[in-house]
Every structure is written in C-alpha cells, then in structure tokens.
PDB file of C-alpha atoms in Angstrom:
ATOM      1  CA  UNK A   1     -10.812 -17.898   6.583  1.00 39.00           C
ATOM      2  CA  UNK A   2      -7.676 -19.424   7.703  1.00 41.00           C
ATOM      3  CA  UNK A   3      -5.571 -17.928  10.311  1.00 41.00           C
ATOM      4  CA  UNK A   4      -2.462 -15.986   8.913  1.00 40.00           C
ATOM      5  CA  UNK A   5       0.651 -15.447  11.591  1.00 42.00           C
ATOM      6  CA  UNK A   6       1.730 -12.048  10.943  1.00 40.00           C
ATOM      7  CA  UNK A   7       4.675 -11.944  13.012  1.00 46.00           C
ATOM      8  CA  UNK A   8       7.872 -10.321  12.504  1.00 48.00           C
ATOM      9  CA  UNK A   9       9.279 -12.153   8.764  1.00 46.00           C
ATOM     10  CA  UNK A  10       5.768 -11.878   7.196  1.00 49.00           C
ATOM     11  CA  UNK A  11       5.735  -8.037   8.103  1.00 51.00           C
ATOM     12  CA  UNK A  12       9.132  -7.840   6.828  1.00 63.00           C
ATOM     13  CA  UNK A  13       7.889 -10.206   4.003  1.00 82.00           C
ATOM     14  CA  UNK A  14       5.762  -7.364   3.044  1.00 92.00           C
ATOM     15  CA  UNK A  15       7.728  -4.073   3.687  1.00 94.00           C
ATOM     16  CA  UNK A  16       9.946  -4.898   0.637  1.00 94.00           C
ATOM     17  CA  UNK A  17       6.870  -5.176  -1.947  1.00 95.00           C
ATOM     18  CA  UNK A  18       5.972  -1.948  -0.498  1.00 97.00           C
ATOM     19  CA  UNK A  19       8.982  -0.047  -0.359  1.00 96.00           C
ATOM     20  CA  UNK A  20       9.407  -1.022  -4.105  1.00 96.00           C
ATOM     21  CA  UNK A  21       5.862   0.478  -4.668  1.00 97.00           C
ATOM     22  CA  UNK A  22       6.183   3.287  -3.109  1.00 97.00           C
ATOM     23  CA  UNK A  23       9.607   4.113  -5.004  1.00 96.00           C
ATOM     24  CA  UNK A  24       6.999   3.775  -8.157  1.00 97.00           C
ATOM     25  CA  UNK A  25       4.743   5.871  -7.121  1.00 97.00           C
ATOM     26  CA  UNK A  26       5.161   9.764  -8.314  1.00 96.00           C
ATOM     27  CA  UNK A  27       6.655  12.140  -5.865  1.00 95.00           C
ATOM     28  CA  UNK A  28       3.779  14.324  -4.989  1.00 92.00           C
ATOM     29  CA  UNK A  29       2.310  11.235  -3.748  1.00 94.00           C
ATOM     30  CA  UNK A  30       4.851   9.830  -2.027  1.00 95.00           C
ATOM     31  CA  UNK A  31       5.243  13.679  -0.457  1.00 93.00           C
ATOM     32  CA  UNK A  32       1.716  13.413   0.527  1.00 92.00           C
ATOM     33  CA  UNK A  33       2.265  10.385   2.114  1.00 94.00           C
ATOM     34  CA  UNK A  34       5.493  11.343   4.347  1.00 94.00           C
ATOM     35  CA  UNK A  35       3.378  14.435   5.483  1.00 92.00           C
ATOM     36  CA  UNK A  36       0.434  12.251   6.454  1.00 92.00           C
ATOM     37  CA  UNK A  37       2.065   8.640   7.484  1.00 91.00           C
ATOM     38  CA  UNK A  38       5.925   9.528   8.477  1.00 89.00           C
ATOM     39  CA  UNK A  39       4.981  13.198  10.436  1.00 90.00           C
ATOM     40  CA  UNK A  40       0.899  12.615  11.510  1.00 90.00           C
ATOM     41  CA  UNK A  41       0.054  16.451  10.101  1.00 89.00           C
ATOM     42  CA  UNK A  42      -3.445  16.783   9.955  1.00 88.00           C
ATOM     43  CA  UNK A  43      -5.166  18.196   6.787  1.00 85.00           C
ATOM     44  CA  UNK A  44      -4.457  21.816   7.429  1.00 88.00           C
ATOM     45  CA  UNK A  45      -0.455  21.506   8.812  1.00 90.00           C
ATOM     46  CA  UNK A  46       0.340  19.263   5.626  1.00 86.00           C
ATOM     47  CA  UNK A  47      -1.154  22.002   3.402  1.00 85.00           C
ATOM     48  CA  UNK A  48       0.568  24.609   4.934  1.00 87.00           C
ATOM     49  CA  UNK A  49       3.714  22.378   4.600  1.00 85.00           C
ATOM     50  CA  UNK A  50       2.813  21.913   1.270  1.00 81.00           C
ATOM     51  CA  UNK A  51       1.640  25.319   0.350  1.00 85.00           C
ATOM     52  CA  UNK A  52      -2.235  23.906  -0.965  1.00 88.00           C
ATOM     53  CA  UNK A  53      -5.795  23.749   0.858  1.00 91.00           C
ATOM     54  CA  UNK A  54      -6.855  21.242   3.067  1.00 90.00           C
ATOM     55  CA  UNK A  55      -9.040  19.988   0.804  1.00 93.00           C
ATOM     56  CA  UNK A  56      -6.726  19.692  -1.911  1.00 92.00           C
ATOM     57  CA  UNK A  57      -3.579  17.959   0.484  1.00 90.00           C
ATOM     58  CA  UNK A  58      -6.258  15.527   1.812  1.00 92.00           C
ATOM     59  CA  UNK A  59      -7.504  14.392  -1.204  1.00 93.00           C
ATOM     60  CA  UNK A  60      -4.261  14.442  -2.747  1.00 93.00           C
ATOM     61  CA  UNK A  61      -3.396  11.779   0.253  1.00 93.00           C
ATOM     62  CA  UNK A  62      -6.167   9.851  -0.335  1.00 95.00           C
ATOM     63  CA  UNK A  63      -5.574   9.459  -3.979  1.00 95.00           C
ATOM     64  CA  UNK A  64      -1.963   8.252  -3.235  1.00 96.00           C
ATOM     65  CA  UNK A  65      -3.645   6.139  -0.660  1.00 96.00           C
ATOM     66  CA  UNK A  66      -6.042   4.255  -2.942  1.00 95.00           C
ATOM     67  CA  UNK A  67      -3.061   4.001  -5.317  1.00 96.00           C
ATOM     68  CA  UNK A  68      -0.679   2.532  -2.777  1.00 97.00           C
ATOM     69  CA  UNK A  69      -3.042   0.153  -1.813  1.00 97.00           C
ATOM     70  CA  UNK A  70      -3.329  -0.856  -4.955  1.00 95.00           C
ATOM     71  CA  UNK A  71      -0.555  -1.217  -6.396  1.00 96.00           C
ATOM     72  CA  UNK A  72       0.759  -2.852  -2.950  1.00 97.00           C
ATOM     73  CA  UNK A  73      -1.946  -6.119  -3.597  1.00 96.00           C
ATOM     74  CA  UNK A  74      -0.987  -6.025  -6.974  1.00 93.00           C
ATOM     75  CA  UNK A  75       2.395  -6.298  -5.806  1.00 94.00           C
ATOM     76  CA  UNK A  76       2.050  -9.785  -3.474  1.00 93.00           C
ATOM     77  CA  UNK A  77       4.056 -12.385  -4.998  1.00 90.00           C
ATOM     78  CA  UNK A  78       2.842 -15.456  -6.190  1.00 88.00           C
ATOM     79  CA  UNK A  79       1.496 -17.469  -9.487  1.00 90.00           C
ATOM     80  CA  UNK A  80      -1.688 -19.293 -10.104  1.00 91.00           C
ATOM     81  CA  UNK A  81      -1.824 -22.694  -9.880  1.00 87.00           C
ATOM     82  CA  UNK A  82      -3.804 -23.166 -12.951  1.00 89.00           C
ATOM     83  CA  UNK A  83      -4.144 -21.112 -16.238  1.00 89.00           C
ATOM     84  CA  UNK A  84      -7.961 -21.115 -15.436  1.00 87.00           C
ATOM     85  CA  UNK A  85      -7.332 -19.240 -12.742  1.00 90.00           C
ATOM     86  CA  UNK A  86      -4.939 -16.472 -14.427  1.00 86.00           C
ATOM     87  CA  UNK A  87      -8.222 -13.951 -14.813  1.00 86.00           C
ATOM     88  CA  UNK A  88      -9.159 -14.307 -11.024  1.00 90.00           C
ATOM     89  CA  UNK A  89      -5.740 -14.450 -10.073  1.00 88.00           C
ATOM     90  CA  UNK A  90      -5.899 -10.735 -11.582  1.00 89.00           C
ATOM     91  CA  UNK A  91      -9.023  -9.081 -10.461  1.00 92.00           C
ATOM     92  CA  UNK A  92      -8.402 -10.578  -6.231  1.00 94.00           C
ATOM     93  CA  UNK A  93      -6.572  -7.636  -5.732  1.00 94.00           C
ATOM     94  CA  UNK A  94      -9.840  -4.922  -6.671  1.00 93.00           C
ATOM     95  CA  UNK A  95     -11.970  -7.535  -5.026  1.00 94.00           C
ATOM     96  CA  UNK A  96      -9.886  -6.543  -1.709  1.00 95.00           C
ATOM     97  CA  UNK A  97     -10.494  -3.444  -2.555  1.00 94.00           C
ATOM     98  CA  UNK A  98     -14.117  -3.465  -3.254  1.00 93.00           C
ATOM     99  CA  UNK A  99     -14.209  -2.051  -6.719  1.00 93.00           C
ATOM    100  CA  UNK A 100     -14.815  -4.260  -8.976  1.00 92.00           C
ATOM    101  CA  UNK A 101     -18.388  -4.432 -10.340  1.00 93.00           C
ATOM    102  CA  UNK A 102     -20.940  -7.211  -9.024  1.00 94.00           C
ATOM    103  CA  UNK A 103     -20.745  -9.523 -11.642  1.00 94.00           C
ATOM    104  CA  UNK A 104     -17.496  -9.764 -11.242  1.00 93.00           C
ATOM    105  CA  UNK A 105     -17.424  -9.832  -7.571  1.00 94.00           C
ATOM    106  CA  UNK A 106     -20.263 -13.067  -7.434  1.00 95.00           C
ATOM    107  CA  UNK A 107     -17.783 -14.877 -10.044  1.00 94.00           C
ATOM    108  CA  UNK A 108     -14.656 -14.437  -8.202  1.00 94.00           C
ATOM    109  CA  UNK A 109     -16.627 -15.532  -5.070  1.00 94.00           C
ATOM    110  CA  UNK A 110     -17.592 -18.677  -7.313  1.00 95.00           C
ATOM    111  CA  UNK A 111     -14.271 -19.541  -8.188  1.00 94.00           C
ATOM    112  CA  UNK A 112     -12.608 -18.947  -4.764  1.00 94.00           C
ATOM    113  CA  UNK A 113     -15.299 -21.163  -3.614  1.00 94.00           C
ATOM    114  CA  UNK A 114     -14.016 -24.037  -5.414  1.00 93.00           C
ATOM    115  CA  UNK A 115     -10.168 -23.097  -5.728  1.00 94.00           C
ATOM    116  CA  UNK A 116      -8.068 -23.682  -2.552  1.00 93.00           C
ATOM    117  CA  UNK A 117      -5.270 -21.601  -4.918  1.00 93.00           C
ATOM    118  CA  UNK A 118      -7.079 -18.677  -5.477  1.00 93.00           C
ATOM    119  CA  UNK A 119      -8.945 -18.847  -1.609  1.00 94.00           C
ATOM    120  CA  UNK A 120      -5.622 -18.765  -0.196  1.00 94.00           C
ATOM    121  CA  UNK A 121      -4.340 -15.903  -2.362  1.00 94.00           C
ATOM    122  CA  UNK A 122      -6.886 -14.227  -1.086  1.00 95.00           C
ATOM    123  CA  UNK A 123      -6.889 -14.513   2.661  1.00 95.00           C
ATOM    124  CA  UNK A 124      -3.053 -13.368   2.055  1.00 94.00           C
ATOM    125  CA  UNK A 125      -3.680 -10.762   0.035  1.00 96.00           C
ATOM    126  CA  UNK A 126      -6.741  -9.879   2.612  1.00 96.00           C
ATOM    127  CA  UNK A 127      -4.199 -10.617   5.636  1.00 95.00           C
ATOM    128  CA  UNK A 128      -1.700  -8.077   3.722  1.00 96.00           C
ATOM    129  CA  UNK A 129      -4.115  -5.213   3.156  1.00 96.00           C
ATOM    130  CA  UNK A 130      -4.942  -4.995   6.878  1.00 96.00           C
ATOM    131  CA  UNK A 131      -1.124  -4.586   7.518  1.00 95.00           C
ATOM    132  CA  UNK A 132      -0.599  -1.866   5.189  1.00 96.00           C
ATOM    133  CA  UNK A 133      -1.730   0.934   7.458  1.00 94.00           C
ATOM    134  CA  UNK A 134       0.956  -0.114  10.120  1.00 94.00           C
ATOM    135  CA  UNK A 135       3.624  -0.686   7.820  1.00 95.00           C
ATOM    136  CA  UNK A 136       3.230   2.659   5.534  1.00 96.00           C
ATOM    137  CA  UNK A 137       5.373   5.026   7.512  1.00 93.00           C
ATOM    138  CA  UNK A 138       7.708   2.316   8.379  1.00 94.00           C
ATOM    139  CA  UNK A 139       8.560   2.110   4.080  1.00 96.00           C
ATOM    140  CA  UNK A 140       8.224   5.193   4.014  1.00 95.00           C
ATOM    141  CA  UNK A 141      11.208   5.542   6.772  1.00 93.00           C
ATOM    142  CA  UNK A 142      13.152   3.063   4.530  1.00 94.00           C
ATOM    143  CA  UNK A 143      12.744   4.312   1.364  1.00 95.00           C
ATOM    144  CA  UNK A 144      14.401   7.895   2.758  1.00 94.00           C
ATOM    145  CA  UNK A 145      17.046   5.661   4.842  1.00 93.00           C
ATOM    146  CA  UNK A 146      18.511   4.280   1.630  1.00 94.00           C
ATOM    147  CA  UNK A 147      18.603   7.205  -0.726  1.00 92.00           C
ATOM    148  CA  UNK A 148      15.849   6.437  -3.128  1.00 92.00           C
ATOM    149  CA  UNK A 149      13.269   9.206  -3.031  1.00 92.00           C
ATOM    150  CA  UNK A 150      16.064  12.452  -2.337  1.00 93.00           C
ATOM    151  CA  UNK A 151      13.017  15.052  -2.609  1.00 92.00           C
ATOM    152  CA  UNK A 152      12.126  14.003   0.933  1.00 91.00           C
ATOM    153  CA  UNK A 153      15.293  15.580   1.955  1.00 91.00           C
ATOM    154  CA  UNK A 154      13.740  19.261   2.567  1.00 88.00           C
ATOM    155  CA  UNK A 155      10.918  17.494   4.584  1.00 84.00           C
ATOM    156  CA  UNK A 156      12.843  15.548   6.727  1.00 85.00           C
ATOM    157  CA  UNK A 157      14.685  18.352   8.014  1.00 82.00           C
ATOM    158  CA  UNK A 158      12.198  20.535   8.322  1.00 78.00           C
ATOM    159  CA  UNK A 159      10.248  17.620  10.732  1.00 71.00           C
ATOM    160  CA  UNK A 160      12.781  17.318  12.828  1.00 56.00           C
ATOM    161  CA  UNK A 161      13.674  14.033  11.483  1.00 55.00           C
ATOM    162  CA  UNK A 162      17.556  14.460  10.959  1.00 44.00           C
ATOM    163  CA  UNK A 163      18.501  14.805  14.395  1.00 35.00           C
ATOM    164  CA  UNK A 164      16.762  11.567  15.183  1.00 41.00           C
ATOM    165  CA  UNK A 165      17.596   9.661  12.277  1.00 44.00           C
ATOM    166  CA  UNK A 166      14.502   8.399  10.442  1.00 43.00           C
ATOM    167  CA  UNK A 167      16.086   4.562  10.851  1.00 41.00           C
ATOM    168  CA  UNK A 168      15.011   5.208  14.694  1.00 40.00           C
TER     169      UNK A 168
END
C-alpha cells in the first residue's frame, strides 16, 4: 500500500465529513459518544451520567461507534473512475470494515487487484479509518462549538466544559 501523508489539511480534510456525520447521527448516539470520546467516562460514570447500566451505555457506544464508522467511510468523497467499478466503489467501505461476506470480500480483492481507481480508494478510505479514533472527540468539540447538536448543552456544563470552552 502506498504511503498516505496525514498531516494537518488531510486531518482537517476529514473532520468536515465527520462532523457532517455525526450531525446525522441520532442524539442518543451522539450523547453516547460525547460521554465516551469528548469526557473519557468509563462504562459505569457514563451510565450514571446517563441514568442506564454499564452494559447498556457501553453497548449503546459501541453501536454509535460501528455506525459512525460507517457512515464516516461512506462519507469519503470521491467518484469511480469507471461505471464497472460503481458496485465496488460501494461495498470498499464494509470491506474496511470487515463485514461483508467472503464472496464478496475475494471479488473486491480481485478488482482492486487490477483497478489502480478502486486500490487507491481504498488505501484512503483505509488511511481515513485509522484516523477516526483521533479525530472523534475533536468533531465532536466542533459540532457543540457551532450550535448544531444543542442537547449537548446539559453535558457540557455538567463536565466542566464551559469554563474551558470546548474550542480549547
């Protein structure tokens, strides 16, 4: 694979596809998220926070997780090419992931074998979704900062985060 310079405008690059996702996503998530990502709680402070089990906040995080992820891939810009490649062009972003089925996987591993398009899609899109962890909280900070997800509000104060500004 090709090496991909992550540096400061391809983070940025990628914080805006995110922050737009994230905005998407429904609130519960999003509040699972800013308790996890944004504040650090573990398991048991983000259900007490949240007034649910452990087990119910950290698999509500992990759902919002797999869904942020996912929607984040399917989120990188970009067009194939070549109509042919429209179907693979599709599925890269569960290949990332790991779930699609085998068939599916040895086909796209075909194609991307023969498709300098679709091969570098992928080592972006690969590139992308080991940045995603990093740059979580930081969307998450943004989205707050400008005013789109207001339901934050009561969790924000309550961190600690309005004296320090969440833009710090």
């Amino acid at each position: 694979m090709a090496s991909v310079n992550w540096g400061p405008p391809q983070q940025s690059s990628l914080l805006e596809p995110l922050i737009r996702v994230l905005g998407e996503l429904p609130q519960r998530w999003v509040t699972a998220l800013w308790l996890a990502e944004a504040e650090d709680l573990s398991p048991e402070e983000a259900a007490r926070r949240a007034r649910t089990t452990a087990e119910a906040a950290a698999a509500l995080v992990e759902r919002a997780r797999e869904s942020l992820r996912h929607e984040f891939l399917r989120a990188q810009p970009g067009t194939p090419a070549s109509a042919v490649c429209g179907g693979h062009w599709d599925a890269l972003p569960g290949h990332v992931q790991g779930t699609d089925d085998p068939h599916q996987a040895e086909r796209i591993a075909v194609h991307i074998d023969g498709c300098r398009d679709c091969r570098s899609r992928m080592e972006r899109l690969v590139a992308a979704d080991g940045r995603l962890a990093a740059l979580t909280g930081p969307a998450l900070l943004a989205l707050y900062d400008r005013g789109t997800a207001p339901y934050l509000r009561p969790l924000v104060a309550a961190g600690g985060w309005a004296a320090t500004g969440a833009a710090a």
